[in-house]
Amino acid sequence: MSRPQNEFTTKAGTVKCSTVTFHGVTISASELTLTPTLSGCFLGGVVPVHVKMNGCDYLVTAGEAAGESIEATTHIDCSPGNLILIEATGSTCKITTPDQTLGGITFHNSGTAEAMDVQATTDAAGITYEVHGSCPNSPTGTTLFHDGTYRGVGTLKSSDGDGLTVH
């Protein structure tokens, strides 16, 4: 089954980005901070949007390993007073996402023993977000929802060339 590449589905529509890169810092053997950079993003496939992280990162905490994979919890971790902001070009439509904890991410090995990487598959549901302004498919004004989903696949690679593994 093919997985979508980084789709955030909300009442206002689905935000898809053509390029998503993550810069990561290992905190401990079981924690990793990932800071995404997103570009080429559209709401509903037609409205260009800008995604601003505004001091928010993803703190990933690994659970127990199950063979070649590890289930993880992702914490959207923002500096005080900040939110992730998705802002439509040429409109008042904005979507904000606050601090919260999500499940639904699995890390597993990919590649060869000489060039091992880790693939992250995300299927998170129940994401809290607010829709502001005049957005497609949603009421005008500010409305809080708890039904967002994020689905996608990404590859984590070591910047020092040593490779990464799940174990």
Coordinates of C-alpha atoms in Angstrom, one line a residue:
M1 CA 0.0 0.0 0.0
S2 CA 1.4 3.4 -1.0
R3 CA 1.4 6.0 1.7
P4 CA 0.8 9.7 1.0
Q5 CA 3.7 12.1 1.4
N6 CA 3.1 14.4 4.4
E7 CA -0.6 15.2 4.3
F8 CA -2.3 17.1 7.1
T9 CA -6.1 16.8 6.8
T10 CA -8.3 19.3 8.5
K11 CA -11.9 20.6 8.1
A12 CA -10.5 23.3 5.9
G13 CA -9.0 20.8 3.5
T14 CA -5.8 18.8 3.1
V15 CA -2.4 20.5 3.2
K16 CA 0.1 18.7 1.0
C17 CA 3.8 19.8 0.7
S18 CA 6.1 18.8 -2.1
T19 CA 9.2 19.1 0.0
V20 CA 9.6 18.3 3.6
T21 CA 13.0 18.1 5.3
F22 CA 13.8 17.5 8.9
H23 CA 16.9 18.5 10.9
G24 CA 17.3 16.3 13.9
V25 CA 19.3 16.3 17.1
T26 CA 19.6 13.2 19.3
I27 CA 18.8 14.0 22.9
S28 CA 19.2 10.5 24.3
A29 CA 19.1 6.9 23.2
S30 CA 15.3 7.1 23.1
E31 CA 14.6 10.8 22.3
L32 CA 15.1 12.9 19.1
T33 CA 14.1 16.5 18.3
L34 CA 13.1 17.0 14.7
T35 CA 12.6 20.5 13.1
P36 CA 10.8 20.4 9.8
T37 CA 11.1 22.8 6.9
L38 CA 8.2 22.6 4.5
S39 CA 7.8 24.1 1.0
G40 CA 5.6 23.7 -2.1
C41 CA 2.5 23.5 0.2
F42 CA -1.1 23.7 -1.0
L43 CA -4.5 23.6 0.7
G44 CA -6.9 21.5 -1.2
G45 CA -4.4 21.1 -4.0
V46 CA -5.0 24.7 -5.3
V47 CA -4.5 27.3 -2.6
P48 CA -0.8 28.0 -1.9
V49 CA 0.1 28.0 1.9
H50 CA 3.1 28.8 3.9
V51 CA 3.9 26.6 7.0
K52 CA 5.7 28.4 9.7
M53 CA 7.0 26.4 12.6
N54 CA 7.4 29.5 14.9
G55 CA 9.7 27.8 17.4
C56 CA 7.9 24.5 17.4
D57 CA 9.7 21.2 17.0
Y58 CA 8.7 17.5 17.1
L59 CA 10.1 15.7 20.2
V60 CA 10.0 12.0 19.3
T61 CA 10.1 9.5 22.2
A62 CA 10.7 5.9 21.2
G63 CA 8.8 3.1 22.8
E64 CA 9.9 -0.5 23.0
A65 CA 11.5 -2.1 20.0
A66 CA 9.5 -4.8 18.3
G67 CA 11.9 -6.6 16.0
E68 CA 13.1 -4.3 13.3
S69 CA 10.7 -1.4 14.2
I70 CA 9.9 0.9 17.1
E71 CA 6.6 2.6 17.8
A72 CA 7.1 6.2 19.0
T73 CA 5.2 9.1 20.5
T74 CA 5.6 12.6 19.0
H75 CA 5.2 15.7 21.1
I76 CA 4.5 18.9 19.2
D77 CA 6.7 21.1 21.4
C78 CA 6.4 24.9 21.0
S79 CA 8.2 27.7 22.8
P80 CA 5.8 29.6 25.1
G81 CA 3.0 31.4 23.3
N82 CA 3.9 29.9 19.9
L83 CA 1.9 27.7 17.5
I84 CA 2.5 26.0 14.2
L85 CA 0.9 28.4 11.6
I86 CA -0.4 27.4 8.2
E87 CA -1.3 30.6 6.3
A88 CA -3.1 30.7 2.9
T89 CA -1.7 33.1 0.3
G90 CA -4.1 35.9 -0.6
S91 CA -6.8 35.0 2.0
T92 CA -7.6 35.3 5.7
C93 CA -7.5 31.5 6.0
K94 CA -5.1 30.3 8.8
I95 CA -4.8 27.0 10.6
T96 CA -2.9 26.8 13.9
T97 CA -1.7 23.8 15.8
P98 CA -0.7 23.9 19.5
D99 CA 1.5 21.8 21.7
Q100 CA 0.1 18.2 22.0
T101 CA 1.1 14.6 22.1
L102 CA 0.4 12.2 19.2
G103 CA 0.9 8.5 18.6
G104 CA 1.0 6.8 15.2
I105 CA 4.6 6.9 14.2
T106 CA 6.7 3.8 13.5
F107 CA 10.4 3.8 12.7
H108 CA 12.0 0.8 10.9
N109 CA 15.3 0.0 9.2
S110 CA 15.7 0.6 5.5
G111 CA 18.6 0.3 3.1
T112 CA 21.6 -2.1 3.3
A113 CA 24.0 -3.0 6.2
E114 CA 26.5 -0.6 4.6
A115 CA 24.1 2.3 4.1
M116 CA 21.4 1.9 6.7
D117 CA 18.7 4.6 7.1
V118 CA 15.6 4.7 9.2
Q119 CA 12.2 5.1 7.6
A120 CA 9.5 6.9 9.6
T121 CA 5.8 6.1 8.8
T122 CA 3.3 8.4 10.3
D123 CA -0.4 7.8 10.7
A124 CA -1.6 10.1 13.5
A125 CA -5.2 11.0 14.2
G126 CA -7.1 13.2 16.6
I127 CA -4.8 16.2 16.1
T128 CA -6.1 19.4 17.7
Y129 CA -6.0 22.5 15.5
E130 CA -7.9 25.8 15.0
V131 CA -9.2 27.2 11.8
H132 CA -9.2 31.0 11.6
G133 CA -10.7 33.4 9.0
S134 CA -12.4 32.4 5.8
C135 CA -11.2 28.9 4.8
P136 CA -12.8 26.4 2.4
N137 CA -15.2 23.8 3.9
S138 CA -15.3 25.4 7.4
P139 CA -17.2 28.0 9.2
T140 CA -16.0 31.6 9.1
G141 CA -14.3 32.9 12.3
T142 CA -12.3 30.8 14.7
T143 CA -13.2 27.2 15.3
L144 CA -11.4 24.5 17.4
F145 CA -11.3 20.9 16.0
H146 CA -9.8 17.7 17.4
D147 CA -10.1 15.5 14.2
G148 CA -7.0 16.3 12.2
T149 CA -4.9 13.5 10.7
Y150 CA -1.3 13.5 9.5
R151 CA -0.1 10.8 7.2
G152 CA 3.3 10.4 5.5
V153 CA 6.6 8.6 5.1
G154 CA 10.0 10.0 5.5
T155 CA 13.6 8.8 5.7
L156 CA 16.1 9.8 8.4
K157 CA 19.7 9.8 7.4
S158 CA 22.8 10.3 9.5
S159 CA 24.7 13.5 8.6
D160 CA 28.0 11.9 9.4
G161 CA 27.6 9.1 6.9
D162 CA 27.7 6.4 9.6
G163 CA 24.0 5.4 9.0
L164 CA 21.2 4.9 11.4
T165 CA 19.5 1.8 12.7
V166 CA 16.5 0.9 14.9
H167 CA 17.4 -1.6 17.6

